[in-house]
mmCIF file of C-alpha atoms in Angstrom:
data_model
loop_
_atom_site.group_PDB
_atom_site.id
_atom_site.type_symbol
_atom_site.label_atom_id
_atom_site.label_comp_id
_atom_site.label_asym_id
_atom_site.label_seq_id
_atom_site.Cartn_x
_atom_site.Cartn_y
_atom_site.Cartn_z
ATOM 1 C CA MET U 1 0.000 0.000 0.000
ATOM 2 C CA SER U 2 1.507 3.326 -1.022
ATOM 3 C CA ASP U 3 1.925 6.167 1.449
ATOM 4 C CA TYR U 4 -1.112 8.167 0.310
ATOM 5 C CA HIS U 5 -3.249 5.062 -0.093
ATOM 6 C CA ALA U 6 -2.634 4.378 3.600
ATOM 7 C CA VAL U 7 -3.448 7.998 4.438
ATOM 8 C CA ALA U 8 -6.712 7.722 2.504
ATOM 9 C CA ARG U 9 -7.726 4.648 4.479
ATOM 10 C CA ARG U 10 -6.818 6.211 7.813
ATOM 11 C CA MET U 11 -8.691 9.430 7.078
ATOM 12 C CA TRP U 12 -11.744 7.445 6.045
ATOM 13 C CA HIS U 13 -11.743 5.840 9.509
ATOM 14 C CA LEU U 14 -11.811 9.301 11.048
ATOM 15 C CA LEU U 15 -14.271 11.008 8.722
ATOM 16 C CA GLU U 16 -16.881 8.298 8.160
ATOM 17 C CA PRO U 17 -18.326 8.443 11.698
ATOM 18 C CA LEU U 18 -18.446 12.241 11.517
ATOM 19 C CA HIS U 19 -20.509 12.075 8.340
ATOM 20 C CA ALA U 20 -22.679 9.246 9.679
ATOM 21 C CA ALA U 21 -23.676 11.207 12.780
ATOM 22 C CA LEU U 22 -26.379 12.795 10.616
ATOM 23 C CA TYR U 23 -28.161 9.454 10.247
ATOM 24 C CA PHE U 24 -28.182 8.484 13.929
ATOM 25 C CA ALA U 25 -27.973 11.534 16.176
ATOM 26 C CA PRO U 26 -31.160 12.149 18.189
ATOM 27 C CA GLU U 27 -30.971 15.825 17.257
ATOM 28 C CA ALA U 28 -31.121 14.871 13.569
ATOM 29 C CA ARG U 29 -34.019 12.502 14.206
ATOM 30 C CA GLN U 30 -35.967 15.339 15.794
ATOM 31 C CA VAL U 31 -35.296 17.678 12.862
ATOM 32 C CA ALA U 32 -36.465 14.931 10.480
ATOM 33 C CA ALA U 33 -39.630 14.479 12.515
ATOM 34 C CA ASP U 34 -40.236 18.223 12.443
ATOM 35 C CA LEU U 35 -39.993 18.090 8.649
ATOM 36 C CA GLY U 36 -42.700 15.440 8.643
ATOM 37 C CA TYR U 37 -40.689 12.251 8.081
ATOM 38 C CA ASP U 38 -41.635 9.027 9.803
ATOM 39 C CA VAL U 39 -38.753 8.431 12.207
ATOM 40 C CA GLY U 40 -39.994 5.024 13.362
ATOM 41 C CA SER U 41 -37.514 3.766 10.764
ATOM 42 C CA ARG U 42 -34.297 5.551 9.887
ATOM 43 C CA TRP U 43 -34.732 5.002 6.160
ATOM 44 C CA PRO U 44 -37.079 7.844 5.133
ATOM 45 C CA SER U 45 -34.793 10.520 6.551
ATOM 46 C CA TYR U 46 -31.654 8.622 5.471
ATOM 47 C CA PHE U 47 -32.728 8.641 1.845
ATOM 48 C CA ALA U 48 -33.814 12.281 2.090
ATOM 49 C CA TRP U 49 -30.643 13.506 3.819
ATOM 50 C CA ARG U 50 -28.257 11.656 1.531
ATOM 51 C CA THR U 51 -30.100 12.138 -1.759
ATOM 52 C CA ALA U 52 -31.054 15.824 -1.436
ATOM 53 C CA PRO U 53 -27.810 17.144 -3.039
ATOM 54 C CA LEU U 54 -28.890 15.342 -6.243
ATOM 55 C CA GLY U 55 -32.182 17.234 -6.332
ATOM 56 C CA ALA U 56 -35.547 15.487 -6.594
ATOM 57 C CA ALA U 57 -33.923 12.258 -7.737
ATOM 58 C CA GLY U 58 -36.058 9.333 -8.806
ATOM 59 C CA PRO U 59 -35.615 5.693 -7.821
ATOM 60 C CA GLU U 60 -33.400 4.765 -10.771
ATOM 61 C CA LEU U 61 -30.833 7.454 -9.985
ATOM 62 C CA VAL U 62 -30.828 6.593 -6.287
ATOM 63 C CA THR U 63 -30.488 2.881 -7.065
ATOM 64 C CA ALA U 64 -27.533 3.637 -9.328
ATOM 65 C CA THR U 65 -25.704 5.866 -6.871
ATOM 66 C CA PHE U 66 -26.465 3.893 -3.687
ATOM 67 C CA TYR U 67 -25.840 0.568 -5.487
ATOM 68 C CA THR U 68 -26.221 -2.100 -2.809
ATOM 69 C CA PHE U 69 -29.804 -1.326 -1.834
ATOM 70 C CA SER U 70 -32.484 -3.407 -3.510
ATOM 71 C CA PRO U 71 -34.374 -1.386 -6.131
ATOM 72 C CA ARG U 72 -37.587 -2.421 -4.371
ATOM 73 C CA MET U 73 -36.281 -1.022 -1.097
ATOM 74 C CA ILE U 74 -35.484 2.322 -2.699
ATOM 75 C CA ALA U 75 -38.821 2.478 -4.515
ATOM 76 C CA ARG U 76 -40.582 2.301 -1.137
ATOM 77 C CA TYR U 77 -39.151 5.704 -0.251
ATOM 78 C CA VAL U 78 -38.187 7.456 -3.481
ATOM 79 C CA PRO U 79 -39.703 9.687 -4.819
ATOM 80 C CA GLN U 80 -42.248 9.756 -1.950
ATOM 81 C CA ILE U 81 -39.692 11.492 0.289
ATOM 82 C CA TRP U 82 -39.992 14.611 -1.884
ATOM 83 C CA THR U 83 -43.714 14.892 -1.154
ATOM 84 C CA VAL U 84 -42.797 15.439 2.497
ATOM 85 C CA ALA U 85 -40.162 18.094 1.826
ATOM 86 C CA GLU U 86 -38.490 19.340 -1.331
ATOM 87 C CA PRO U 87 -34.714 18.895 -1.642
ATOM 88 C CA ALA U 88 -33.847 22.532 -0.909
ATOM 89 C CA LYS U 89 -35.774 22.361 2.344
ATOM 90 C CA VAL U 90 -34.114 19.047 3.219
ATOM 91 C CA LEU U 91 -30.663 20.553 2.625
ATOM 92 C CA ASP U 92 -31.423 23.439 4.984
ATOM 93 C CA ALA U 93 -32.772 21.010 7.547
ATOM 94 C CA ARG U 94 -29.774 18.694 7.388
ATOM 95 C CA LEU U 95 -27.438 21.585 8.197
ATOM 96 C CA LEU U 96 -29.699 22.431 11.131
ATOM 97 C CA ALA U 97 -29.558 18.790 12.217
ATOM 98 C CA VAL U 98 -25.763 18.686 11.918
ATOM 99 C CA ASP U 99 -25.473 22.006 13.755
ATOM 100 C CA ARG U 100 -27.448 20.666 16.710
ATOM 101 C CA ALA U 101 -25.780 17.254 16.704
ATOM 102 C CA LEU U 102 -22.189 18.474 16.470
ATOM 103 C CA THR U 103 -22.743 21.298 18.948
ATOM 104 C CA ALA U 104 -23.918 18.685 21.437
ATOM 105 C CA LEU U 105 -21.114 16.273 20.570
ATOM 106 C CA ILE U 106 -18.050 18.443 20.265
ATOM 107 C CA GLY U 107 -18.686 20.774 23.195
ATOM 108 C CA ARG U 108 -15.302 21.661 24.612
ATOM 109 C CA ARG U 109 -13.417 18.908 22.793
ATOM 110 C CA LEU U 110 -11.850 21.459 20.436
ATOM 111 C CA SER U 111 -11.139 25.138 20.888
ATOM 112 C CA GLY U 112 -12.571 27.599 18.407
ATOM 113 C CA ALA U 113 -9.157 27.930 16.786
ATOM 114 C CA GLN U 114 -8.723 24.148 16.533
ATOM 115 C CA LEU U 115 -12.159 23.681 15.017
ATOM 116 C CA ALA U 116 -11.496 26.419 12.468
ATOM 117 C CA GLU U 117 -8.172 24.786 11.562
ATOM 118 C CA ALA U 118 -9.776 21.361 11.152
ATOM 119 C CA ALA U 119 -12.488 22.846 8.961
ATOM 120 C CA ARG U 120 -9.939 24.642 6.793
ATOM 121 C CA LEU U 121 -7.817 21.521 6.274
ATOM 122 C CA ALA U 122 -10.797 19.282 5.568
ATOM 123 C CA ARG U 123 -12.213 21.775 3.083
ATOM 124 C CA GLN U 124 -8.865 21.965 1.267
ATOM 125 C CA ALA U 125 -8.883 18.185 0.905
ATOM 126 C CA ALA U 126 -12.515 18.140 -0.216
ATOM 127 C CA GLU U 127 -11.961 20.828 -2.824
ATOM 128 C CA ASN U 128 -9.342 18.537 -4.368
ATOM 129 C CA ALA U 129 -11.741 15.596 -4.590
ATOM 130 C CA GLY U 130 -11.956 15.291 -8.371
ATOM 131 C CA PRO U 131 -15.648 15.021 -9.322
ATOM 132 C CA ALA U 132 -15.175 12.988 -12.519
ATOM 133 C CA ALA U 133 -17.433 9.901 -12.342
ATOM 134 C CA ARG U 134 -18.216 10.752 -8.694
ATOM 135 C CA PRO U 135 -21.905 11.780 -8.740
ATOM 136 C CA LEU U 136 -22.551 11.948 -4.998
ATOM 137 C CA ALA U 137 -19.270 13.708 -4.283
ATOM 138 C CA ALA U 138 -19.907 16.158 -7.129
ATOM 139 C CA ALA U 139 -23.449 16.881 -5.946
ATOM 140 C CA ASN U 140 -22.140 17.771 -2.487
ATOM 141 C CA LEU U 141 -19.331 19.862 -3.967
ATOM 142 C CA ASP U 142 -21.961 21.888 -5.799
ATOM 143 C CA LEU U 143 -23.469 23.035 -2.504
ATOM 144 C CA PRO U 144 -22.370 26.349 -0.975
ATOM 145 C CA TRP U 145 -19.954 26.060 1.914
ATOM 146 C CA PRO U 146 -21.451 26.927 5.310
ATOM 147 C CA ASP U 147 -19.887 29.727 7.324
ATOM 148 C CA ALA U 148 -19.697 27.940 10.673
ATOM 149 C CA PRO U 149 -16.500 25.865 11.067
ATOM 150 C CA HIS U 150 -18.239 22.779 12.474
ATOM 151 C CA LEU U 151 -20.640 22.755 9.508
ATOM 152 C CA THR U 152 -17.772 23.271 7.049
ATOM 153 C CA LEU U 153 -15.975 20.353 8.677
ATOM 154 C CA TRP U 154 -19.038 18.126 8.349
ATOM 155 C CA GLN U 155 -19.669 19.120 4.730
ATOM 156 C CA ALA U 156 -16.031 18.451 3.819
ATOM 157 C CA ALA U 157 -16.256 15.065 5.545
ATOM 158 C CA THR U 158 -19.369 14.343 3.497
ATOM 159 C CA VAL U 159 -17.701 15.253 0.202
ATOM 160 C CA LEU U 160 -14.701 13.079 1.040
ATOM 161 C CA ARG U 161 -16.887 10.235 2.232
ATOM 162 C CA GLU U 162 -18.975 10.244 -0.941
ATOM 163 C CA HIS U 163 -15.835 10.606 -3.070
ATOM 164 C CA ARG U 164 -14.442 7.442 -1.544
ATOM 165 C CA GLY U 165 -17.805 5.701 -1.761
ATOM 166 C CA ASP U 166 -18.239 6.537 -5.444
ATOM 167 C CA GLY U 167 -14.775 5.110 -6.059
ATOM 168 C CA HIS U 168 -15.608 1.996 -4.082
ATOM 169 C CA LEU U 169 -18.600 1.325 -6.334
ATOM 170 C CA ALA U 170 -16.305 1.657 -9.353
ATOM 171 C CA ALA U 171 -14.024 -0.947 -7.765
ATOM 172 C CA LEU U 172 -16.939 -3.317 -7.146
ATOM 173 C CA LEU U 173 -17.957 -2.994 -10.784
ATOM 174 C CA THR U 174 -14.389 -3.526 -11.951
ATOM 175 C CA PHE U 175 -14.276 -6.807 -10.053
ATOM 176 C CA GLY U 176 -17.637 -7.859 -11.440
ATOM 177 C CA LEU U 177 -19.705 -7.768 -8.253
ATOM 178 C CA ASP U 178 -23.348 -6.839 -8.692
ATOM 179 C CA PRO U 179 -25.114 -5.079 -5.781
ATOM 180 C CA CYS U 180 -26.294 -8.185 -3.958
ATOM 181 C CA GLU U 181 -23.039 -10.068 -4.612
ATOM 182 C CA ALA U 182 -21.127 -7.188 -3.055
ATOM 183 C CA LEU U 183 -22.996 -7.702 0.197
ATOM 184 C CA VAL U 184 -22.902 -11.505 0.097
ATOM 185 C CA SER U 185 -19.145 -11.547 -0.485
ATOM 186 C CA PHE U 186 -18.610 -9.011 2.279
ATOM 187 C CA ALA U 187 -20.549 -11.197 4.705
ATOM 188 C CA ALA U 188 -18.816 -14.356 3.465
ATOM 189 C CA ILE U 189 -15.352 -13.106 4.406
ATOM 190 C CA GLY U 190 -16.640 -12.475 7.937
ATOM 191 C CA ALA U 191 -16.536 -8.686 7.813
ATOM 192 C CA ALA U 192 -20.154 -8.454 9.000
ATOM 193 C CA PRO U 193 -23.011 -10.896 9.674
ATOM 194 C CA ALA U 194 -25.449 -11.357 6.803
ATOM 195 C CA ALA U 195 -28.255 -10.278 9.158
ATOM 196 C CA ASP U 196 -26.751 -6.791 9.277
ATOM 197 C CA PHE U 197 -27.743 -6.343 5.640
ATOM 198 C CA ALA U 198 -31.429 -7.145 6.095
ATOM 199 C CA GLY U 199 -32.273 -3.476 5.815
ATOM 200 C CA ARG U 200 -30.942 -3.340 2.258
ATOM 201 C CA GLY U 201 -34.110 -5.047 1.042
ATOM 202 C CA TRP U 202 -32.835 -8.179 -0.726
ATOM 203 C CA SER U 203 -35.030 -11.279 -0.500
ATOM 204 C CA GLY U 204 -33.791 -14.620 0.773
ATOM 205 C CA GLN U 205 -34.015 -15.976 -2.744
ATOM 206 C CA GLU U 206 -31.969 -13.112 -4.177
ATOM 207 C CA TRP U 207 -29.346 -13.609 -1.466
ATOM 208 C CA SER U 208 -29.187 -17.345 -2.192
ATOM 209 C CA GLU U 209 -28.908 -16.795 -5.936
ATOM 210 C CA ALA U 210 -26.064 -14.323 -5.393
ATOM 211 C CA ARG U 211 -24.267 -16.912 -3.257
ATOM 212 C CA GLY U 212 -24.720 -19.409 -6.093
ATOM 213 C CA ARG U 213 -23.172 -17.032 -8.604
ATOM 214 C CA LEU U 214 -20.234 -16.413 -6.285
ATOM 215 C CA ALA U 215 -19.773 -20.142 -5.746
ATOM 216 C CA ALA U 216 -19.707 -20.674 -9.513
ATOM 217 C CA ARG U 217 -16.848 -18.200 -9.863
ATOM 218 C CA GLY U 218 -14.881 -19.772 -7.022
ATOM 219 C CA TRP U 219 -15.545 -17.208 -4.296
ATOM 220 C CA ILE U 220 -17.559 -19.457 -1.972
ATOM 221 C CA GLY U 221 -16.464 -22.983 -1.165
ATOM 222 C CA PRO U 222 -18.434 -26.167 -0.464
ATOM 223 C CA ASP U 223 -18.537 -25.317 3.255
ATOM 224 C CA GLY U 224 -20.335 -22.056 2.456
ATOM 225 C CA GLY U 225 -17.407 -19.902 3.506
ATOM 226 C CA ALA U 226 -15.306 -17.520 1.469
ATOM 227 C CA THR U 227 -12.418 -19.024 -0.450
ATOM 228 C CA GLU U 228 -8.901 -17.637 -0.428
ATOM 229 C CA ARG U 229 -9.586 -16.243 -3.870
ATOM 230 C CA ALA U 230 -12.556 -14.296 -2.501
ATOM 231 C CA ARG U 231 -10.483 -12.873 0.334
ATOM 232 C CA GLU U 232 -7.695 -11.860 -2.010
ATOM 233 C CA GLU U 233 -10.047 -10.168 -4.450
ATOM 234 C CA ARG U 234 -11.990 -8.382 -1.730
ATOM 235 C CA GLU U 235 -8.711 -7.019 -0.415
ATOM 236 C CA ALA U 236 -7.799 -5.993 -3.962
ATOM 237 C CA ILE U 237 -11.093 -4.080 -4.104
ATOM 238 C CA GLU U 238 -10.119 -2.225 -0.936
ATOM 239 C CA ARG U 239 -6.691 -1.408 -2.309
ATOM 240 C CA MET U 240 -8.293 -0.043 -5.468
ATOM 241 C CA THR U 241 -10.700 1.987 -3.332
ATOM 242 C CA ASP U 242 -7.769 3.441 -1.390
ATOM 243 C CA ARG U 243 -5.977 4.289 -4.627
ATOM 244 C CA LEU U 244 -9.042 6.030 -6.039
ATOM 245 C CA ALA U 245 -9.509 7.945 -2.779
ATOM 246 C CA ALA U 246 -5.913 9.149 -2.448
ATOM 247 C CA GLY U 247 -6.134 12.275 -4.637
ATOM 248 C CA PRO U 248 -7.466 14.724 -2.037
ATOM 249 C CA TRP U 249 -4.846 13.629 0.496
ATOM 250 C CA ARG U 250 -2.003 13.800 -1.973
ATOM 251 C CA ALA U 251 -3.088 17.366 -2.744
ATOM 252 C CA LEU U 252 -3.322 18.244 0.943
ATOM 253 C CA GLY U 253 0.060 16.690 1.737
ATOM 254 C CA ARG U 254 0.979 14.264 4.481
ATOM 255 C CA PRO U 255 1.889 16.817 7.216
ATOM 256 C CA ARG U 256 -1.446 18.625 6.896
ATOM 257 C CA ALA U 257 -3.327 15.318 6.695
ATOM 258 C CA GLU U 258 -1.590 14.216 9.896
ATOM 259 C CA ARG U 259 -2.563 17.492 11.555
ATOM 260 C CA LEU U 260 -6.183 17.028 10.507
ATOM 261 C CA ALA U 261 -6.140 13.492 11.911
ATOM 262 C CA GLN U 262 -4.802 14.828 15.199
ATOM 263 C CA LEU U 263 -7.597 17.414 15.369
ATOM 264 C CA LEU U 264 -10.271 14.855 14.490
ATOM 265 C CA ASN U 265 -9.365 12.345 17.195
ATOM 266 C CA PRO U 266 -11.274 14.136 19.996
ATOM 267 C CA VAL U 267 -14.294 14.526 17.703
ATOM 268 C CA LEU U 268 -14.215 10.829 16.898
ATOM 269 C CA GLY U 269 -14.016 10.046 20.594
ATOM 270 C CA ALA U 270 -17.068 12.178 21.304
ATOM 271 C CA ILE U 271 -19.067 10.470 18.548
ATOM 272 C CA PHE U 272 -18.205 7.004 19.816
ATOM 273 C CA GLU U 273 -18.903 7.945 23.421
ATOM 274 C CA ALA U 274 -22.366 9.160 22.430
ATOM 275 C CA GLY U 275 -23.185 5.533 21.704
ATOM 276 C CA TYR U 276 -25.787 5.993 18.988
ATOM 277 C CA LEU U 277 -23.785 4.760 16.008
ATOM 278 C CA PRO U 278 -24.585 1.142 15.161
ATOM 279 C CA ARG U 279 -21.954 -1.495 15.806
ATOM 280 C CA HIS U 280 -20.890 -1.670 12.165
ATOM 281 C CA ASN U 281 -19.930 2.022 12.216
ATOM 282 C CA THR U 282 -17.731 1.715 15.279
ATOM 283 C CA LEU U 283 -15.690 -1.430 14.650
ATOM 284 C CA GLY U 284 -12.631 -1.561 12.442
ATOM 285 C CA ILE U 285 -12.028 -1.324 8.746
ATOM 286 C CA GLY U 286 -14.088 -4.298 7.632
ATOM 287 C CA ALA U 287 -17.207 -3.255 9.489
ATOM 288 C CA LEU U 288 -16.950 0.436 8.593
ATOM 289 C CA LYS U 289 -17.285 -0.438 4.912
ATOM 290 C CA MET U 290 -20.934 -1.260 5.449
ATOM 291 C CA ALA U 291 -21.630 2.448 5.471
ATOM 292 C CA TYR U 292 -21.228 2.717 1.721
ATOM 293 C CA LEU U 293 -21.508 -0.853 0.493
#
């Protein structure tokens, strides 16, 4: 793994939970409820929050950009989410949600000067996230930058997160994994239990058929577990993802990336201590990948 590929992976560990706070923070849930979304399930607001930069996207566009969700699952929520609130209103509300969540989380973890420095460094990295073939990253780059440092930091984290995620989907396609196969292979190598993917909407039959296709190509053995070939190719996918995500960090430079990592550590600690992120967002590299699989 090259120097900047390793930096890209490390920074993803630090930035992914910051971005994901939007989907789990109680403050965000309350803002979503105030908008009129059903918060009995996290999915209506999740699809609204994450899709809004694309505009009033339809189910085909969301299926393409989110990739590993079943098209049926997406069609349950899109485009119905836009009848609750139009994208511009959702974008305003998500900044309000992030404002409340991060204000509660960060508290005195960083001084004003430290927060401003972290925001500046993260924005510099995000502004060097090339948008070519990166639809979700590009859509977030099109948004105006907030004035408040904690909101700038979150928006930069979101751009960088989606930039890496868009690249990860390109890697999955390069290695010939369709959406369901991507999840099945991820579970097969032991990175997460198959049950953790129930919310993605795939039927038992679809899951079984994907396992059959993977077995036919030598990824799943007679015992039902992943083969060495599967493990090697999944790791190759991660290396490709790191390579495709390295550009912003190469532009920022290693010393400034290291400084940003140092500033983010207390924020990460606060997010984890809050205890509302699901297990797969707080454990290691394999489990973190679920966030954009």
